[in-house]
Amino acid sequence: MHGARQGGLEGTIFAETSLSDVDGENGQLIIAGHRVEALAGQQTFEGLCARLWALGEGQEVAPAPAVLGAARVRAFALLPAVEPALRRLDGDGMEALRAALAQLDANAADAALVTAATAVFAAAWVRLRAGQTPLAPDPLAGHAADYLRMAVGHATPAHGAALDAYLVTVSDHGLNASTFAARVVTSTGSDLVSAVVAGVAALKGPLHGGAPGPVLDMLDAIGTPAAAPAWLQAQLAAGRRIMGMGHRIYRVRDPRAFVLERALAQLEQTGARDERLALARAVERSAEALLAERHPDRPLRANVEFYTALLLEAVGLPRAAFSATFAVGRVAGWAAHVAEQRRTGRLIRPGSRYVGPAPSAEQAGSGVN
Ligand code: COA
């Protein structure tokens, strides 16, 4: 088991799931029985939550989507108690979110509450960080639009719809690292809140959920399409990775990049935004070409986070909140996997191969164990 490409459990099938399927060779993603291309823009985030949670629970009938609005109100009522934990105002909000979600009562939290609380706490963090008072939820609004309004004070229908498409697109994605972490925690008999906190902790890392902010930093640093090849070349020569490129499973372009690019194009673009999209497309093409030269046998194409960065920027969210917004969508999948793991799984406990020092001869014969 030695070697640079070992230790990532790639190719290991550990669970059967009815929640999502990632076909990395053909670039196809199915979530709750629908191709992601057919889901985003057609199915609301709350509708998808209901479907995912019903599948996770093994139920046939999905509960009413309205539960999420009521749960946001419940989560907002917890804010005074949670606010000290949220006041980690530097960084990307993931530390604040992890600390705040850990305050939820494990005996009272259900899938709707943890999902609502992730949005309410993330939005409150954006407000607190800007020196503003958190805004109360509107239980009748769509989840995506309400999250956006609570975070930045306003949400046009077009921005709400684009963010809804984003949350749907990232809601679940097979056994990604954070979902696996949530399932491992659940497999010990632990609770939903602990599993969600583990999910946030895993999503915090730059190789999983932390790339969209750096993607925008990269676009800012590059500035114009003409500057892309030299900038990217220098980055690679310095041994650095291009953020938003490459994926553990996809060997073709991430299908979610198409969906988000389409959602972006549907937003009414100002001239400035068109320029941004043109820059991003030029950077993507250039990065793809350079990476193909360096790794002819390992396709490294744009992943979900490349266009996430542009979409979240276009709807007006600050880049510091991008990772937390990923959690706002992915928590739906974590909650469904927790239910599925409880129902069908058992304690997850893989083996390891010992390569440490051997005990001395006298210890070996001591009979102590
Ligand atoms: N930029 C430059 N080189 C990259 C790269 C990137 N974005 N992604 C992978 N590579 C290179 C690796 O350095 C490695 O090179 P080597 O063989 O010379 O050592 C080779 O491609 C294989 O990469 P590997 O580390 O096996 O890929 P992985 O499956 O472990 O990594 C990611 C997948 C997503 C972690 C990786 O592509 C990455 O770090 N991307 C940038 C971060 C990002 O966008 N994350 C969001 C993921 S949704």
Short mmCIF file of C-alpha atoms and ligand atoms in Angstrom, two decimals:
data_model
loop_
_atom_site.label_atom_id
_atom_site.label_comp_id
_atom_site.label_asym_id
_atom_site.label_seq_id
_atom_site.Cartn_x
_atom_site.Cartn_y
_atom_site.Cartn_z
CA MET A 1 0.00 0.00 0.00
CA HIS A 2 2.96 2.38 -0.41
CA GLY A 3 3.11 5.02 -3.14
CA ALA A 4 1.88 8.52 -3.87
CA ARG A 5 -1.50 7.39 -5.24
CA GLN A 6 -2.45 5.19 -2.28
CA GLY A 7 -4.40 6.07 0.81
CA GLY A 8 -7.28 7.94 -0.83
CA LEU A 9 -9.65 4.93 -0.95
CA GLU A 10 -10.16 5.60 -4.66
CA GLY A 11 -12.17 2.91 -6.39
CA THR A 12 -13.41 1.51 -3.07
CA ILE A 13 -17.16 0.88 -2.96
CA PHE A 14 -18.13 1.10 0.67
CA ALA A 15 -21.89 1.62 0.64
CA GLU A 16 -24.98 1.26 -1.48
CA THR A 17 -26.84 4.52 -1.70
CA SER A 18 -30.07 5.67 -3.29
CA LEU A 19 -29.12 9.33 -2.96
CA SER A 20 -26.71 10.17 -5.78
CA ASP A 21 -24.45 8.61 -8.40
CA VAL A 22 -21.25 10.11 -9.78
CA ASP A 23 -20.06 8.70 -13.12
CA GLY A 24 -16.62 10.22 -13.48
CA GLU A 25 -15.78 8.64 -16.84
CA ASN A 26 -18.85 9.98 -18.62
CA GLY A 27 -19.34 13.13 -16.55
CA GLN A 28 -22.82 12.25 -15.33
CA LEU A 29 -24.32 13.05 -11.96
CA ILE A 30 -27.66 11.71 -10.77
CA ILE A 31 -29.19 13.18 -7.62
CA ALA A 32 -32.33 11.57 -6.16
CA GLY A 33 -33.11 9.91 -9.47
CA HIS A 34 -32.60 12.96 -11.70
CA ARG A 35 -29.73 14.06 -13.91
CA VAL A 36 -28.26 17.22 -12.41
CA GLU A 37 -28.81 19.08 -15.72
CA ALA A 38 -32.54 18.37 -15.47
CA LEU A 39 -32.74 19.17 -11.77
CA ALA A 40 -31.23 22.64 -11.35
CA GLY A 41 -33.74 25.28 -12.34
CA GLN A 42 -36.63 22.75 -12.35
CA GLN A 43 -36.64 21.50 -8.77
CA THR A 44 -36.39 23.92 -5.83
CA PHE A 45 -33.86 23.25 -3.11
CA GLU A 46 -36.62 22.53 -0.57
CA GLY A 47 -38.31 20.13 -2.98
CA LEU A 48 -35.03 18.30 -3.46
CA CYS A 49 -34.42 18.20 0.32
CA ALA A 50 -37.79 16.53 0.79
CA ARG A 51 -36.94 13.95 -1.89
CA LEU A 52 -33.42 13.27 -0.57
CA TRP A 53 -34.55 12.93 3.03
CA ALA A 54 -37.41 10.61 2.04
CA LEU A 55 -34.95 8.41 0.13
CA GLY A 56 -32.52 8.47 3.05
CA GLU A 57 -35.28 7.44 5.46
CA GLY A 58 -36.52 4.78 3.04
CA GLN A 59 -39.94 6.47 2.87
CA GLU A 60 -42.01 6.60 -0.25
CA VAL A 61 -43.86 9.82 0.38
CA ALA A 62 -41.81 13.00 0.67
CA PRO A 63 -42.70 15.39 3.52
CA ALA A 64 -43.99 18.88 2.63
CA PRO A 65 -41.23 21.30 1.53
CA ALA A 66 -42.70 24.04 3.79
CA VAL A 67 -40.91 22.51 6.79
CA LEU A 68 -37.72 24.32 5.83
CA GLY A 69 -39.25 27.82 6.20
CA ALA A 70 -40.58 27.00 9.66
CA ALA A 71 -37.22 25.48 10.59
CA ARG A 72 -35.42 28.73 9.63
CA VAL A 73 -37.62 30.52 12.15
CA ARG A 74 -36.72 27.93 14.81
CA ALA A 75 -33.02 28.30 13.97
CA PHE A 76 -33.17 32.10 14.14
CA ALA A 77 -34.65 31.86 17.66
CA LEU A 78 -31.45 30.03 18.68
CA LEU A 79 -29.23 32.81 17.34
CA PRO A 80 -28.74 34.75 20.63
CA ALA A 81 -27.35 31.60 22.26
CA VAL A 82 -25.19 30.77 19.26
CA GLU A 83 -23.88 34.25 18.47
CA PRO A 84 -20.75 34.11 20.67
CA ALA A 85 -19.66 31.00 18.73
CA LEU A 86 -20.37 32.76 15.43
CA ARG A 87 -18.15 35.70 16.32
CA ARG A 88 -15.09 34.24 14.69
CA LEU A 89 -15.29 36.91 12.09
CA ASP A 90 -12.07 36.49 10.16
CA GLY A 91 -11.39 33.71 7.66
CA ASP A 92 -14.03 31.98 5.58
CA GLY A 93 -16.77 31.45 8.14
CA MET A 94 -16.27 27.71 8.34
CA GLU A 95 -14.80 27.85 11.83
CA ALA A 96 -17.72 30.01 12.94
CA LEU A 97 -20.23 27.68 11.29
CA ARG A 98 -18.65 24.59 12.84
CA ALA A 99 -18.71 26.18 16.29
CA ALA A 100 -22.28 27.49 15.91
CA LEU A 101 -23.77 24.23 14.60
CA ALA A 102 -22.09 22.37 17.47
CA GLN A 103 -24.35 24.35 19.84
CA LEU A 104 -27.53 22.72 18.47
CA ASP A 105 -29.32 20.35 20.83
CA ALA A 106 -28.55 16.86 19.53
CA ASN A 107 -31.80 15.54 20.99
CA ALA A 108 -33.99 18.12 19.26
CA ALA A 109 -32.37 18.59 15.85
CA ASP A 110 -33.82 16.99 12.74
CA ALA A 111 -32.81 17.23 9.07
CA ALA A 112 -34.88 20.38 8.51
CA LEU A 113 -33.42 22.15 11.55
CA VAL A 114 -29.77 21.42 10.74
CA THR A 115 -30.33 22.46 7.12
CA ALA A 116 -32.14 25.64 8.13
CA ALA A 117 -29.61 26.42 10.85
CA THR A 118 -26.71 26.14 8.40
CA ALA A 119 -28.31 28.84 6.22
CA VAL A 120 -29.43 31.06 9.12
CA PHE A 121 -26.06 30.88 10.90
CA ALA A 122 -24.03 31.39 7.70
CA ALA A 123 -26.15 34.43 6.77
CA ALA A 124 -25.85 35.84 10.31
CA TRP A 125 -22.06 35.41 10.08
CA VAL A 126 -22.00 37.50 6.88
CA ARG A 127 -23.99 40.25 8.63
CA LEU A 128 -21.92 40.19 11.85
CA ARG A 129 -18.72 40.30 9.84
CA ALA A 130 -19.97 43.45 8.09
CA GLY A 131 -20.83 45.02 11.47
CA GLN A 132 -24.57 44.57 10.85
CA THR A 133 -27.42 42.99 12.79
CA PRO A 134 -28.60 39.55 11.61
CA LEU A 135 -31.88 39.61 9.65
CA ALA A 136 -34.85 37.41 10.56
CA PRO A 137 -35.98 34.75 8.06
CA ASP A 138 -39.16 34.92 6.01
CA PRO A 139 -40.69 31.45 6.36
CA LEU A 140 -42.72 31.89 3.18
CA ALA A 141 -39.73 32.73 0.96
CA GLY A 142 -37.73 30.15 -0.98
CA HIS A 143 -34.78 28.83 0.99
CA ALA A 144 -32.11 30.13 -1.43
CA ALA A 145 -33.62 33.59 -1.80
CA ASP A 146 -34.17 33.86 1.95
CA TYR A 147 -30.56 32.86 2.68
CA LEU A 148 -29.33 35.48 0.23
CA ARG A 149 -31.57 38.20 1.67
CA MET A 150 -30.59 37.33 5.25
CA ALA A 151 -26.91 37.50 4.25
CA VAL A 152 -26.74 40.59 2.04
CA GLY A 153 -30.04 42.38 2.70
CA HIS A 154 -31.74 41.84 -0.68
CA ALA A 155 -32.39 39.11 -3.26
CA THR A 156 -33.82 39.72 -6.71
CA PRO A 157 -35.90 36.83 -8.13
CA ALA A 158 -33.14 36.18 -10.70
CA HIS A 159 -30.45 36.02 -8.02
CA GLY A 160 -32.64 33.81 -5.82
CA ALA A 161 -33.22 31.46 -8.77
CA ALA A 162 -29.50 31.30 -9.62
CA LEU A 163 -28.59 30.53 -6.02
CA ASP A 164 -31.36 27.92 -5.84
CA ALA A 165 -29.83 26.23 -8.91
CA TYR A 166 -26.46 26.29 -7.14
CA LEU A 167 -27.77 24.78 -3.87
CA VAL A 168 -29.54 22.02 -5.81
CA THR A 169 -26.40 21.32 -7.84
CA VAL A 170 -24.17 20.87 -4.80
CA SER A 171 -26.74 19.18 -2.53
CA ASP A 172 -25.22 15.72 -2.85
CA HIS A 173 -22.30 14.10 -4.62
CA GLY A 174 -21.71 10.46 -3.75
CA LEU A 175 -19.21 9.67 -1.05
CA ASN A 176 -17.24 12.90 -1.12
CA ALA A 177 -14.98 13.49 1.89
CA SER A 178 -17.47 15.46 4.01
CA THR A 179 -20.33 13.03 3.35
CA PHE A 180 -18.06 10.11 4.19
CA ALA A 181 -17.02 11.90 7.41
CA ALA A 182 -20.69 12.38 8.32
CA ARG A 183 -21.40 8.70 7.65
CA VAL A 184 -18.40 7.54 9.73
CA VAL A 185 -19.63 9.60 12.69
CA THR A 186 -23.17 8.27 12.24
CA SER A 187 -21.92 4.68 12.05
CA THR A 188 -20.77 4.85 15.66
CA GLY A 189 -24.33 5.56 16.79
CA SER A 190 -23.63 9.26 17.21
CA ASP A 191 -26.18 11.98 16.43
CA LEU A 192 -27.11 14.11 13.40
CA VAL A 193 -25.64 17.34 14.80
CA SER A 194 -22.27 15.66 15.38
CA ALA A 195 -22.34 14.21 11.85
CA VAL A 196 -23.09 17.63 10.35
CA VAL A 197 -20.31 19.25 12.38
CA ALA A 198 -17.94 16.57 11.02
CA GLY A 199 -19.18 17.37 7.51
CA VAL A 200 -18.44 21.07 7.99
CA ALA A 201 -15.01 20.22 9.40
CA ALA A 202 -14.17 18.15 6.31
CA LEU A 203 -15.59 20.73 3.90
CA LYS A 204 -13.37 23.39 5.47
CA GLY A 205 -10.26 22.04 3.75
CA PRO A 206 -9.10 23.69 0.51
CA LEU A 207 -9.00 20.39 -1.39
CA HIS A 208 -12.74 19.91 -0.80
CA GLY A 209 -14.84 23.03 -0.29
CA GLY A 210 -12.39 25.85 -0.05
CA ALA A 211 -11.54 26.52 -3.69
CA PRO A 212 -14.12 29.09 -4.96
CA GLY A 213 -12.69 32.06 -3.04
CA PRO A 214 -9.17 31.33 -4.37
CA VAL A 215 -10.63 30.95 -7.89
CA LEU A 216 -11.77 34.59 -7.75
CA ASP A 217 -8.42 35.65 -6.27
CA MET A 218 -6.83 33.94 -9.27
CA LEU A 219 -9.12 35.72 -11.78
CA ASP A 220 -8.34 39.05 -10.09
CA ALA A 221 -4.62 38.35 -10.23
CA ILE A 222 -4.77 37.36 -13.91
CA GLY A 223 -6.87 40.40 -14.88
CA THR A 224 -7.22 39.88 -18.66
CA PRO A 225 -7.61 36.82 -20.90
CA ALA A 226 -4.28 37.55 -22.60
CA ALA A 227 -2.43 37.33 -19.29
CA ALA A 228 -3.79 33.87 -18.44
CA PRO A 229 -1.20 31.53 -20.03
CA ALA A 230 1.87 33.22 -18.50
CA TRP A 231 0.25 33.55 -15.05
CA LEU A 232 -0.87 29.93 -14.98
CA GLN A 233 2.48 28.73 -16.31
CA ALA A 234 4.29 30.55 -13.48
CA GLN A 235 1.87 29.07 -10.94
CA LEU A 236 2.54 25.54 -12.15
CA ALA A 237 6.29 26.13 -12.37
CA ALA A 238 6.21 27.13 -8.69
CA GLY A 239 4.57 23.78 -7.91
CA ARG A 240 1.18 25.29 -7.07
CA ARG A 241 -2.21 23.88 -8.06
CA ILE A 242 -4.72 25.73 -10.20
CA MET A 243 -7.81 26.17 -8.06
CA GLY A 244 -11.09 24.99 -9.58
CA MET A 245 -9.32 22.47 -11.82
CA GLY A 246 -9.05 18.70 -11.39
CA HIS A 247 -11.23 16.22 -9.57
CA ARG A 248 -10.75 12.91 -7.83
CA ILE A 249 -13.51 11.21 -9.81
CA TYR A 250 -14.26 13.18 -12.98
CA ARG A 251 -12.06 12.44 -15.96
CA VAL A 252 -14.09 14.85 -18.09
CA ARG A 253 -15.44 18.30 -17.30
CA ASP A 254 -17.48 18.25 -14.09
CA PRO A 255 -21.18 18.25 -15.18
CA ARG A 256 -21.92 20.72 -12.40
CA ALA A 257 -19.62 23.24 -14.10
CA PHE A 258 -21.99 23.13 -17.14
CA VAL A 259 -25.06 23.59 -14.95
CA LEU A 260 -23.59 26.54 -13.10
CA GLU A 261 -22.28 28.11 -16.28
CA ARG A 262 -25.82 27.83 -17.70
CA ALA A 263 -27.35 29.36 -14.55
CA LEU A 264 -24.86 32.21 -14.81
CA ALA A 265 -25.71 32.84 -18.44
CA GLN A 266 -29.39 32.99 -17.48
CA LEU A 267 -28.71 35.80 -15.03
CA GLU A 268 -29.17 39.16 -16.62
CA GLN A 269 -25.62 40.15 -17.28
CA THR A 270 -24.24 43.64 -17.13
CA GLY A 271 -21.33 44.43 -19.45
CA ALA A 272 -18.91 44.06 -16.53
CA ARG A 273 -20.21 40.58 -15.71
CA ASP A 274 -19.91 39.48 -19.32
CA GLU A 275 -16.27 40.45 -19.14
CA ARG A 276 -15.84 38.39 -15.98
CA LEU A 277 -17.37 35.33 -17.64
CA ALA A 278 -15.17 35.82 -20.73
CA LEU A 279 -12.09 36.01 -18.49
CA ALA A 280 -13.12 32.85 -16.65
CA ARG A 281 -13.65 30.95 -19.90
CA ALA A 282 -10.23 32.05 -21.17
CA VAL A 283 -8.56 31.01 -17.91
CA GLU A 284 -10.34 27.65 -17.99
CA ARG A 285 -9.23 26.96 -21.58
CA SER A 286 -5.67 27.99 -20.86
CA ALA A 287 -5.46 25.98 -17.61
CA GLU A 288 -6.88 22.92 -19.36
CA ALA A 289 -4.29 23.15 -22.13
CA LEU A 290 -1.36 23.58 -19.73
CA LEU A 291 -2.52 20.78 -17.45
CA ALA A 292 -3.03 18.48 -20.44
CA GLU A 293 0.59 19.11 -21.49
CA ARG A 294 1.86 18.31 -17.99
CA HIS A 295 -0.42 15.36 -17.32
CA PRO A 296 -1.27 13.78 -20.67
CA ASP A 297 -2.62 10.64 -18.95
CA ARG A 298 -4.63 12.38 -16.22
CA PRO A 299 -7.37 14.66 -17.53
CA LEU A 300 -7.63 17.72 -15.28
CA ARG A 301 -10.66 19.80 -16.24
CA ALA A 302 -12.79 22.46 -14.56
CA ASN A 303 -14.59 21.30 -11.43
CA VAL A 304 -17.76 22.61 -9.76
CA GLU A 305 -15.89 25.26 -7.83
CA PHE A 306 -14.66 27.12 -10.89
CA TYR A 307 -18.12 28.40 -11.87
CA THR A 308 -19.35 28.39 -8.28
CA ALA A 309 -16.99 31.28 -7.72
CA LEU A 310 -18.55 33.30 -10.53
CA LEU A 311 -22.12 32.47 -9.65
CA LEU A 312 -21.78 33.31 -5.97
CA GLU A 313 -20.01 36.54 -6.88
CA ALA A 314 -22.77 37.42 -9.39
CA VAL A 315 -25.54 37.04 -6.79
CA GLY A 316 -23.67 39.40 -4.46
CA LEU A 317 -22.28 37.10 -1.77
CA PRO A 318 -18.88 38.12 -0.38
CA ARG A 319 -16.14 35.66 -1.29
CA ALA A 320 -15.42 35.03 2.38
CA ALA A 321 -18.83 33.32 2.55
CA PHE A 322 -18.36 30.98 -0.43
CA SER A 323 -17.31 27.88 1.52
CA ALA A 324 -20.11 28.39 4.05
CA THR A 325 -22.58 28.69 1.16
CA PHE A 326 -21.37 25.34 -0.15
CA ALA A 327 -22.25 23.93 3.28
CA VAL A 328 -25.73 25.53 3.02
CA GLY A 329 -26.37 23.26 0.01
CA ARG A 330 -24.40 20.15 0.98
CA VAL A 331 -25.99 19.86 4.42
CA ALA A 332 -29.11 18.50 2.66
CA GLY A 333 -27.06 15.55 1.41
CA TRP A 334 -25.32 15.01 4.76
CA ALA A 335 -28.69 14.76 6.53
CA ALA A 336 -29.97 12.25 3.95
CA HIS A 337 -26.78 10.14 4.22
CA VAL A 338 -27.03 10.15 8.00
CA ALA A 339 -30.55 8.69 7.73
CA GLU A 340 -29.44 6.14 5.14
CA GLN A 341 -26.36 5.15 7.15
CA ARG A 342 -28.49 4.63 10.25
CA ARG A 343 -30.89 2.44 8.33
CA THR A 344 -28.57 0.32 6.25
CA GLY A 345 -25.01 0.73 7.51
CA ARG A 346 -22.90 -0.70 10.27
CA LEU A 347 -19.88 0.56 12.21
CA ILE A 348 -17.28 1.82 9.73
CA ARG A 349 -13.93 0.56 10.83
CA PRO A 350 -11.38 -0.11 8.08
CA GLY A 351 -8.11 -1.91 8.71
CA SER A 352 -4.56 -0.66 8.42
CA ARG A 353 -1.22 -2.33 7.82
CA TYR A 354 1.36 -1.76 10.54
CA VAL A 355 4.69 -0.38 9.30
CA GLY A 356 5.96 0.92 12.68
CA PRO A 357 8.84 -0.37 14.79
CA ALA A 358 8.75 -4.00 15.90
CA PRO A 359 8.61 -4.65 19.67
CA SER A 360 11.93 -5.67 21.21
CA ALA A 361 12.64 -9.39 21.81
CA GLU A 362 12.04 -9.21 25.60
CA GLN A 363 8.65 -7.41 25.11
CA ALA A 364 7.68 -10.07 22.60
CA GLY A 365 8.17 -12.76 25.23
CA SER A 366 6.69 -10.86 28.20
CA GLY A 367 3.15 -12.11 27.80
CA VAL A 368 1.76 -8.60 28.42
CA ASN A 369 -0.87 -7.53 25.86
N1 COA B 1 -3.47 22.08 -10.63
C1 COA B 1 -2.26 21.57 -10.94
N2 COA B 1 -1.96 20.27 -10.86
C2 COA B 1 -2.92 19.43 -10.44
C3 COA B 1 -4.20 19.89 -10.11
C4 COA B 1 -4.46 21.28 -10.22
N3 COA B 1 -5.67 21.78 -9.91
N4 COA B 1 -4.96 18.84 -9.73
C5 COA B 1 -4.17 17.76 -9.82
N5 COA B 1 -2.94 18.12 -10.24
C6 COA B 1 -1.79 17.24 -10.47
C7 COA B 1 -1.21 16.77 -9.14
O1 COA B 1 -0.22 17.68 -8.68
C8 COA B 1 -0.62 15.43 -9.53
O2 COA B 1 0.61 15.67 -10.16
P1 COA B 1 1.89 14.64 -10.00
O3 COA B 1 1.41 13.34 -10.58
O4 COA B 1 2.96 15.31 -10.79
O5 COA B 1 2.15 14.57 -8.53
C9 COA B 1 -1.61 14.91 -10.58
O6 COA B 1 -2.26 16.06 -11.11
C10 COA B 1 -2.64 13.96 -10.03
O7 COA B 1 -3.29 14.60 -8.96
P2 COA B 1 -3.84 13.89 -7.65
O8 COA B 1 -3.25 14.59 -6.45
O9 COA B 1 -3.72 12.43 -7.75
O10 COA B 1 -5.35 14.22 -7.79
P3 COA B 1 -6.43 14.02 -6.67
O11 COA B 1 -7.48 13.13 -7.22
O12 COA B 1 -5.86 13.61 -5.36
O13 COA B 1 -6.91 15.51 -6.51
C11 COA B 1 -8.09 17.49 -6.32
C12 COA B 1 -8.15 16.02 -6.79
C13 COA B 1 -9.46 18.10 -6.52
C14 COA B 1 -7.75 17.52 -4.82
C15 COA B 1 -7.02 18.23 -7.13
O14 COA B 1 -7.33 18.18 -8.50
C16 COA B 1 -6.84 19.69 -6.67
O15 COA B 1 -6.12 19.96 -5.71
N6 COA B 1 -7.53 20.68 -7.34
C17 COA B 1 -7.44 22.05 -6.93
C18 COA B 1 -8.35 22.32 -5.74
C19 COA B 1 -9.80 22.30 -6.11
O16 COA B 1 -10.21 22.85 -7.12
N7 COA B 1 -10.61 21.67 -5.24
C20 COA B 1 -12.03 21.57 -5.44
C21 COA B 1 -12.42 20.17 -5.80
S1 COA B 1 -14.16 20.04 -6.21
#
